[in-house]
Short mmCIF file of C-alpha atoms and ligand atoms in Angstrom, two decimals:
data_model
loop_
_atom_site.label_atom_id
_atom_site.label_comp_id
_atom_site.label_asym_id
_atom_site.label_seq_id
_atom_site.Cartn_x
_atom_site.Cartn_y
_atom_site.Cartn_z
CA MET F 1 -8.84 -7.08 25.15
CA PRO F 2 -12.16 -6.63 23.32
CA THR F 3 -13.79 -9.77 21.98
CA ILE F 4 -14.03 -8.14 18.61
CA HIS F 5 -12.12 -5.30 16.93
CA ASP F 6 -14.04 -2.53 15.22
CA ALA F 7 -12.69 -1.46 11.85
CA VAL F 8 -13.92 0.69 9.00
CA ILE F 9 -14.51 -0.76 5.54
CA ILE F 10 -14.59 1.63 2.58
CA PRO F 11 -15.79 -0.35 -0.47
CA GLY F 12 -14.70 2.31 -2.99
CA ASP F 13 -15.53 2.51 -6.70
CA GLY F 14 -15.29 0.34 -9.81
CA ILE F 15 -14.13 -3.14 -8.78
CA GLY F 16 -13.90 -1.93 -5.15
CA PRO F 17 -17.31 -3.08 -3.85
CA ALA F 18 -16.91 -6.55 -5.40
CA VAL F 19 -13.40 -7.19 -4.09
CA SER F 20 -14.29 -5.73 -0.66
CA ALA F 21 -17.32 -8.01 -0.35
CA ALA F 22 -15.22 -11.04 -1.35
CA VAL F 23 -12.56 -10.17 1.22
CA ALA F 24 -15.10 -9.57 4.00
CA LYS F 25 -16.55 -13.01 3.24
CA VAL F 26 -13.12 -14.69 3.59
CA LEU F 27 -12.38 -12.85 6.86
CA SER F 28 -15.69 -13.91 8.27
CA ALA F 29 -15.15 -17.55 7.22
CA ALA F 30 -11.70 -17.46 8.85
CA GLY F 31 -13.24 -16.29 12.12
CA ALA F 32 -11.24 -13.06 12.14
CA PRO F 33 -12.37 -11.15 15.24
CA VAL F 34 -13.19 -7.98 13.30
CA ARG F 35 -16.47 -6.09 12.96
CA PHE F 36 -16.59 -3.83 9.91
CA HIS F 37 -18.40 -0.50 9.85
CA GLU F 38 -19.12 0.56 6.28
CA HIS F 39 -18.34 4.15 5.27
CA HIS F 40 -17.99 5.64 1.84
CA ALA F 41 -15.41 7.59 -0.10
CA GLY F 42 -14.90 8.34 -3.78
CA LEU F 43 -17.69 8.46 -6.35
CA ALA F 44 -19.69 6.13 -4.09
CA ALA F 45 -19.83 8.90 -1.45
CA LEU F 46 -21.42 11.30 -3.93
CA GLU F 47 -24.57 9.21 -3.84
CA ASP F 48 -25.13 10.31 -0.22
CA GLY F 49 -23.88 13.89 -0.45
CA ASP F 50 -21.62 16.19 -2.39
CA ASP F 51 -18.29 15.31 -0.83
CA VAL F 52 -15.97 12.59 -2.20
CA LEU F 53 -14.42 12.26 1.24
CA PRO F 54 -17.15 12.85 3.84
CA GLN F 55 -16.05 14.03 7.27
CA SER F 56 -18.00 11.10 8.76
CA THR F 57 -15.68 8.64 6.95
CA VAL F 58 -12.55 10.38 8.22
CA ASP F 59 -14.04 10.53 11.74
CA ALA F 60 -14.89 6.82 11.66
CA VAL F 61 -11.27 5.91 10.83
CA ARG F 62 -10.09 8.21 13.63
CA GLU F 63 -12.48 6.51 16.02
CA HIS F 64 -11.59 2.90 15.16
CA HIS F 65 -7.97 3.57 14.03
CA VAL F 66 -8.04 0.85 11.38
CA ALA F 67 -9.64 0.68 7.95
CA LEU F 68 -9.73 -1.62 4.95
CA LYS F 69 -10.22 0.41 1.80
CA GLY F 70 -11.17 -0.44 -1.76
CA PRO F 71 -9.91 1.73 -4.61
CA CYS F 72 -11.53 5.10 -5.33
CA THR F 73 -11.84 6.66 -8.77
CA THR F 74 -10.39 10.13 -9.26
CA PRO F 75 -11.51 11.65 -12.55
CA VAL F 76 -8.66 13.07 -14.66
CA GLY F 77 -8.56 16.84 -15.22
CA LYS F 78 -10.44 19.50 -13.27
CA GLY F 79 -12.79 18.64 -10.43
CA PHE F 80 -11.85 16.49 -7.48
CA THR F 81 -8.65 16.39 -5.52
CA SER F 82 -7.74 12.70 -5.27
CA VAL F 83 -9.68 11.02 -2.46
CA ASN F 84 -6.66 8.87 -1.72
CA VAL F 85 -4.28 11.79 -1.40
CA GLN F 86 -6.82 13.65 0.78
CA LEU F 87 -7.40 10.67 3.07
CA ARG F 88 -3.68 10.08 3.56
CA LYS F 89 -3.10 13.75 4.32
CA ARG F 90 -6.09 14.26 6.61
CA LEU F 91 -5.21 11.19 8.69
CA ASP F 92 -1.47 11.88 8.38
CA LEU F 93 -0.85 8.37 7.04
CA PHE F 94 2.68 9.25 6.12
CA ALA F 95 4.09 5.82 5.28
CA ALA F 96 2.87 3.60 2.46
CA ILE F 97 4.30 0.10 2.79
CA ARG F 98 3.94 -2.29 -0.13
CA PRO F 99 5.43 -5.77 0.04
CA VAL F 100 6.04 -7.24 -3.42
CA ARG F 101 6.67 -10.99 -3.33
CA SER F 102 6.67 -13.90 -5.74
CA LEU F 103 3.72 -16.20 -5.11
CA PRO F 104 3.48 -19.96 -5.38
CA GLY F 105 1.69 -21.02 -8.54
CA VAL F 106 2.13 -17.61 -10.19
CA PRO F 107 5.07 -18.04 -12.55
CA THR F 108 6.77 -14.88 -13.78
CA ARG F 109 10.22 -14.06 -15.16
CA TYR F 110 11.58 -14.12 -11.60
CA ASP F 111 11.09 -16.81 -8.95
CA ASP F 112 12.29 -15.10 -5.84
CA VAL F 113 11.20 -11.48 -5.73
CA ASP F 114 10.95 -10.17 -2.17
CA LEU F 115 10.87 -6.38 -2.12
CA VAL F 116 9.28 -3.87 0.22
CA ILE F 117 8.48 -0.41 -1.06
CA PHE F 118 8.33 2.47 1.43
CA ARG F 119 6.64 5.49 -0.09
CA GLU F 120 6.41 8.92 1.56
CA ASN F 121 2.69 9.54 1.42
CA THR F 122 1.99 13.18 2.28
CA GLU F 123 4.11 15.53 0.18
CA GLY F 124 6.30 15.68 -2.93
CA LEU F 125 4.51 16.47 -6.17
CA TYR F 126 1.28 15.07 -4.67
CA SER F 127 0.92 18.05 -2.35
CA GLY F 128 -1.67 19.36 -4.78
CA VAL F 129 -0.15 22.84 -4.93
CA GLU F 130 -0.73 23.72 -8.57
CA ASN F 131 -1.15 27.13 -10.18
CA GLU F 132 -1.86 28.57 -13.56
CA ILE F 133 0.66 31.38 -13.75
CA VAL F 134 -0.73 32.81 -16.99
CA PRO F 135 -2.95 31.05 -19.51
CA GLY F 136 -0.91 28.23 -20.99
CA VAL F 137 1.68 28.13 -18.20
CA VAL F 138 1.18 26.08 -15.04
CA THR F 139 3.30 24.96 -12.11
CA SER F 140 3.05 21.97 -9.75
CA LEU F 141 5.09 22.39 -6.61
CA LYS F 142 7.18 19.54 -5.25
CA ILE F 143 7.31 19.94 -1.50
CA ALA F 144 9.82 18.26 0.79
CA SER F 145 10.16 18.99 4.50
CA ARG F 146 12.86 17.78 6.86
CA ASP F 147 10.23 16.45 9.27
CA ALA F 148 8.39 14.37 6.68
CA CYS F 149 11.55 13.02 5.04
CA THR F 150 13.00 12.10 8.43
CA ARG F 151 9.92 10.31 9.73
CA ILE F 152 9.52 8.12 6.63
CA ALA F 153 13.23 7.29 6.76
CA ARG F 154 13.00 6.35 10.42
CA ARG F 155 9.89 4.23 9.79
CA ALA F 156 11.72 2.40 6.99
CA PHE F 157 14.84 1.66 9.04
CA VAL F 158 12.78 0.54 12.05
CA TYR F 159 10.91 -1.84 9.74
CA ALA F 160 14.16 -3.07 8.16
CA LYS F 161 15.63 -3.78 11.58
CA ARG F 162 12.55 -5.54 12.95
CA ARG F 163 12.05 -7.69 9.89
CA GLY F 164 15.72 -8.44 9.29
CA ARG F 165 15.77 -6.82 5.84
CA LYS F 166 19.23 -6.83 4.37
CA LYS F 167 19.54 -3.40 2.81
CA VAL F 168 17.77 -0.06 2.33
CA THR F 169 18.04 1.55 -1.11
CA VAL F 170 16.82 5.11 -1.71
CA PHE F 171 15.61 5.86 -5.23
CA HIS F 172 16.03 9.56 -6.04
CA LYS F 173 16.76 12.17 -8.68
CA ALA F 174 18.86 14.52 -6.59
CA ASN F 175 21.18 15.12 -9.54
CA ILE F 176 18.34 17.18 -11.07
CA MET F 177 16.09 18.11 -8.12
CA LYS F 178 18.97 19.11 -5.92
CA LEU F 179 16.93 20.78 -3.19
CA SER F 180 13.90 18.50 -2.78
CA ASP F 181 15.43 15.10 -3.48
CA GLY F 182 18.67 16.41 -1.98
CA LEU F 183 16.84 17.02 1.31
CA PHE F 184 15.26 13.56 1.15
CA LEU F 185 18.70 12.00 0.73
CA ASP F 186 20.20 14.12 3.54
CA CYS F 187 17.47 13.08 5.96
CA VAL F 188 17.79 9.38 5.14
CA LYS F 189 21.56 9.54 5.54
CA GLN F 190 21.26 11.30 8.87
CA VAL F 191 18.74 8.78 10.25
CA HIS F 192 20.97 5.97 8.99
CA ASP F 193 24.21 7.39 10.40
CA ASP F 194 22.73 8.45 13.75
CA GLU F 195 20.42 5.56 14.52
CA PHE F 196 20.80 2.60 12.15
CA ASN F 197 24.36 2.42 10.90
CA ASP F 198 24.28 -1.36 11.24
CA ILE F 199 21.82 -1.61 8.33
CA PRO F 200 23.42 -1.42 4.86
CA TYR F 201 22.15 1.61 2.99
CA GLU F 202 22.71 2.83 -0.57
CA THR F 203 21.37 5.43 -2.96
CA GLN F 204 20.38 4.91 -6.56
CA ILE F 205 19.37 7.42 -9.22
CA ILE F 206 15.87 6.28 -10.10
CA ASP F 207 16.08 5.95 -13.88
CA ALA F 208 19.03 3.57 -13.70
CA GLY F 209 17.32 1.96 -10.70
CA CYS F 210 14.31 1.11 -12.92
CA MET F 211 16.60 -0.60 -15.40
CA LYS F 212 18.27 -2.60 -12.63
CA ILE F 213 15.02 -3.61 -10.99
CA VAL F 214 13.65 -5.18 -14.17
CA GLN F 215 16.98 -6.85 -14.93
CA ASP F 216 17.31 -8.44 -11.52
CA PRO F 217 14.91 -7.45 -8.71
CA THR F 218 16.74 -9.67 -6.24
CA GLN F 219 19.57 -7.13 -6.00
CA PHE F 220 17.21 -4.88 -4.00
CA ASP F 221 15.47 -5.41 -0.68
CA LEU F 222 13.75 -2.41 0.91
CA LEU F 223 13.19 0.51 -1.47
CA LEU F 224 12.58 3.93 0.08
CA MET F 225 11.41 6.94 -1.91
CA GLU F 226 9.26 10.06 -2.11
CA ASN F 227 5.62 10.07 -3.08
CA LEU F 228 5.46 10.10 -6.90
CA TYR F 229 8.39 7.71 -7.32
CA GLY F 230 6.79 5.32 -4.83
CA ASP F 231 3.52 5.39 -6.75
CA VAL F 232 5.20 4.55 -10.05
CA ILE F 233 7.68 1.99 -8.71
CA SER F 234 4.87 0.17 -6.86
CA ASP F 235 3.08 -0.62 -10.13
CA LEU F 236 6.36 -1.42 -11.87
CA ALA F 237 7.25 -3.86 -9.10
CA ALA F 238 3.75 -5.38 -9.24
CA GLY F 239 4.53 -6.30 -12.83
CA LEU F 240 7.44 -8.43 -11.60
CA VAL F 241 5.24 -10.77 -9.55
CA GLY F 242 2.03 -11.19 -11.53
CA GLY F 243 0.46 -7.75 -11.68
CA LEU F 244 -1.75 -5.44 -9.67
CA GLY F 245 -4.04 -8.26 -8.58
CA VAL F 246 -1.41 -9.53 -6.14
CA VAL F 247 0.19 -6.53 -4.44
CA PRO F 248 -1.18 -5.29 -1.11
CA GLY F 249 -0.38 -2.22 0.90
CA SER F 250 -0.79 -0.28 4.09
CA ASN F 251 -0.89 3.45 4.80
CA LEU F 252 0.36 4.05 8.31
CA GLY F 253 0.49 7.09 10.55
CA ASP F 254 1.24 7.29 14.24
CA GLU F 255 -2.41 6.80 15.20
CA ASP F 256 -4.31 5.30 12.29
CA ALA F 257 -3.79 2.67 9.60
CA VAL F 258 -5.60 2.23 6.28
CA PHE F 259 -4.99 -0.99 4.37
CA GLU F 260 -5.57 -1.01 0.62
CA ALA F 261 -4.29 -2.72 -2.50
CA VAL F 262 -1.90 -0.89 -4.82
CA HIS F 263 -4.36 -1.14 -7.72
CA GLY F 264 -7.07 1.32 -8.67
CA SER F 265 -10.76 0.94 -9.48
CA ALA F 266 -10.03 -0.83 -12.80
CA PRO F 267 -12.88 0.69 -14.83
CA ASP F 268 -12.02 -1.59 -17.77
CA ILE F 269 -13.20 -4.68 -15.85
CA ALA F 270 -15.60 -3.13 -13.30
CA GLY F 271 -19.00 -4.80 -13.08
CA LYS F 272 -17.83 -7.96 -14.83
CA GLY F 273 -17.19 -9.94 -11.65
CA ILE F 274 -13.68 -10.92 -12.77
CA ALA F 275 -11.42 -8.70 -10.63
CA ASN F 276 -8.85 -10.45 -8.51
CA PRO F 277 -9.67 -9.89 -4.82
CA LEU F 278 -6.28 -11.24 -3.72
CA ALA F 279 -4.48 -7.88 -3.46
CA LEU F 280 -7.15 -6.59 -1.10
CA LEU F 281 -7.24 -9.93 0.74
CA MET F 282 -3.48 -9.67 1.27
CA SER F 283 -4.03 -6.10 2.51
CA ALA F 284 -6.59 -7.52 4.97
CA VAL F 285 -3.95 -10.01 6.14
CA MET F 286 -1.63 -7.05 6.76
CA MET F 287 -4.49 -5.44 8.73
CA LEU F 288 -4.89 -8.57 10.87
CA ASN F 289 -1.14 -8.66 11.54
CA HIS F 290 -1.29 -4.99 12.53
CA LEU F 291 -4.22 -5.70 14.90
CA SER F 292 -2.36 -8.65 16.33
CA GLU F 293 0.67 -6.45 17.09
CA THR F 294 -1.12 -3.32 18.29
CA ARG F 295 -3.91 -5.05 20.26
CA LYS F 296 -1.85 -8.03 21.34
CA ASP F 297 -4.47 -10.41 20.00
CA ASP F 298 -3.20 -13.79 18.83
CA ARG F 299 -6.55 -14.61 17.24
CA CYS F 300 -5.79 -11.99 14.56
CA LEU F 301 -2.41 -13.56 13.86
CA LYS F 302 -4.03 -16.97 13.66
CA ALA F 303 -6.66 -15.78 11.20
CA ALA F 304 -3.98 -13.96 9.15
CA ASN F 305 -1.82 -17.08 8.91
CA ALA F 306 -4.77 -19.30 8.04
CA ILE F 307 -5.87 -16.97 5.23
CA LYS F 308 -2.33 -16.68 3.88
CA LYS F 309 -1.92 -20.44 3.85
CA ALA F 310 -5.31 -20.86 2.17
CA TYR F 311 -4.69 -18.38 -0.66
CA ASN F 312 -1.24 -19.85 -1.31
CA ARG F 313 -2.82 -23.29 -1.55
CA ALA F 314 -5.54 -22.01 -3.85
CA LEU F 315 -2.90 -20.58 -6.19
CA GLU F 316 -0.87 -23.79 -6.05
CA ASP F 317 -4.05 -25.65 -7.02
CA ASN F 318 -4.33 -23.33 -10.02
CA GLN F 319 -7.42 -21.61 -8.65
CA LYS F 320 -6.97 -18.19 -10.24
CA THR F 321 -8.76 -15.20 -11.71
CA GLY F 322 -8.24 -14.09 -15.30
CA ASP F 323 -5.39 -11.63 -14.62
CA LEU F 324 -3.31 -14.64 -13.48
CA GLY F 325 -4.35 -16.81 -16.42
CA GLY F 326 -7.25 -18.56 -14.67
CA THR F 327 -10.99 -18.54 -15.19
CA LEU F 328 -12.42 -17.89 -11.71
CA THR F 329 -14.67 -14.99 -10.88
CA THR F 330 -14.01 -12.66 -7.95
CA ASP F 331 -16.38 -14.68 -5.79
CA GLY F 332 -15.10 -17.96 -7.17
CA PHE F 333 -11.60 -17.16 -5.97
CA ALA F 334 -12.89 -16.13 -2.54
CA ASP F 335 -14.75 -19.46 -2.32
CA ALA F 336 -11.61 -21.37 -3.37
CA VAL F 337 -9.74 -19.70 -0.49
CA ILE F 338 -12.56 -20.41 1.97
CA GLU F 339 -12.59 -24.11 0.97
CA ARG F 340 -8.91 -24.30 1.92
CA LEU F 341 -9.13 -22.51 5.25
CA ASN F 342 -9.32 -25.58 7.43
CA GLY F 343 -6.88 -28.01 6.05
P1 NAI U 1 -5.89 0.38 -12.12
O1 NAI U 1 -4.94 -0.10 -11.10
O2 NAI U 1 -7.30 0.56 -11.70
O3 NAI U 1 -5.88 -0.62 -13.38
C1 NAI U 1 -4.71 -0.87 -14.15
C2 NAI U 1 -4.87 -2.21 -14.89
O4 NAI U 1 -4.76 -3.29 -13.96
C3 NAI U 1 -6.22 -2.36 -15.56
O5 NAI U 1 -6.06 -3.04 -16.77
C4 NAI U 1 -7.02 -3.20 -14.58
O6 NAI U 1 -8.03 -3.99 -15.16
C5 NAI U 1 -5.92 -4.09 -13.96
N1 NAI U 1 -6.27 -4.40 -12.56
C6 NAI U 1 -6.17 -3.59 -11.50
N2 NAI U 1 -6.57 -4.21 -10.39
C7 NAI U 1 -6.94 -5.45 -10.75
C8 NAI U 1 -7.48 -6.57 -10.04
N3 NAI U 1 -7.69 -6.53 -8.73
N4 NAI U 1 -7.76 -7.69 -10.74
C9 NAI U 1 -7.54 -7.76 -12.06
N5 NAI U 1 -7.03 -6.73 -12.79
C10 NAI U 1 -6.75 -5.59 -12.14
O7 NAI U 1 -5.30 1.74 -12.70
P2 NAI U 1 -5.95 2.85 -13.61
O8 NAI U 1 -6.81 2.25 -14.65
O9 NAI U 1 -4.82 3.72 -13.98
O10 NAI U 1 -6.86 3.71 -12.62
C11 NAI U 1 -8.27 3.59 -12.53
C12 NAI U 1 -8.79 4.52 -11.45
O11 NAI U 1 -8.33 4.08 -10.18
C13 NAI U 1 -8.36 5.99 -11.59
O12 NAI U 1 -9.49 6.80 -11.33
C14 NAI U 1 -7.32 6.16 -10.52
O13 NAI U 1 -7.28 7.48 -10.03
C15 NAI U 1 -7.83 5.20 -9.46
N6 NAI U 1 -6.79 4.68 -8.55
C16 NAI U 1 -7.13 4.58 -7.22
C17 NAI U 1 -6.24 4.05 -6.34
C18 NAI U 1 -6.67 3.92 -4.91
O14 NAI U 1 -7.83 4.13 -4.59
N7 NAI U 1 -5.78 3.61 -4.02
C19 NAI U 1 -4.90 3.61 -6.74
C20 NAI U 1 -4.67 3.70 -8.16
C21 NAI U 1 -5.59 4.25 -9.02
MG1 MG U 2 -0.72 4.07 -7.81
#
């Protein structure tokens, strides 16, 4: 086992550099055995060249297999293909996993939310296949393949089994998109019936599912869906537990893993020093847990648990950034976590 694990850090745009620096500081204070190599993506990468996703950044993730990524801005309209979509596709990070949990000291309408969102990350309407047929008429293709639908389903059931999740619910719109969402449903059912028929599984048309989730999120457990639905439901679910400042995520393939918060670059608060670094810190905890499992290194698990305990205690002590009703700066929250690391 190496004494230290190499990982890539991609600071990103907007609030990205500030939250990344705060998280790196906490990891270092916790003695996490990780050495970060900084690479750029997004608008930040344009300062060094003309590519929003430089090949050197993709190569670095392939080399080290693990990355912690801040959010990247994708301008609306013509111009860039989303950096995030590109990165997930080029590294084949087909599964986005986003745990959404109630936190101590963060009161919301619900006390006991504990959901996990599994989002297919490589196809659907985010395939980027768009055409202007004639001026004034455009199409965006929604792509679904048996292979991609099957592998995300299998990943979700494996996770459910390992973590003792009670139920898998697929959100879909196969009543309208009979072929694409129909294939997604078929693949999930087949994986369930052939390999995981001991795990309860249900399907839910997504519009009614949205109503149910805001009425009572505790009726769901693991939510599995295609790309666009997963993007939207992730932010919706974040709203159940305190907002985008508290929901982490991972993008996993068979070889590589990129950990990033659900939120974006938050241009409305960028540069003010008030962004909540907790979502990225929780993503870093997921990264440490992943390193602990894949590299069999208990020091990573120890650091992950210490950080988790420390941020929970900080929240209980009402140490919070503005999005959670507090007054701390990004750095102030990181310091509050660091102060609680050894106690
Ligand atoms: P956003 O997630 O950046 O912001 C939505 C709202 O949540 C804003 O009011 C923002 O201030 C707040 N917020 C987000 N993160 C926060 C944090 N850590 N602490 C406190 N408040 C926070 O979504 P928006 O504005 O739609 O997107 C901005 C840019 O981010 C776009 O260019 C978009 O493409 C990009 N984006 C990038 C993502 C990524 O890199 N993975 C994911 C989502 C969006
Ligand atoms: Mg999103």
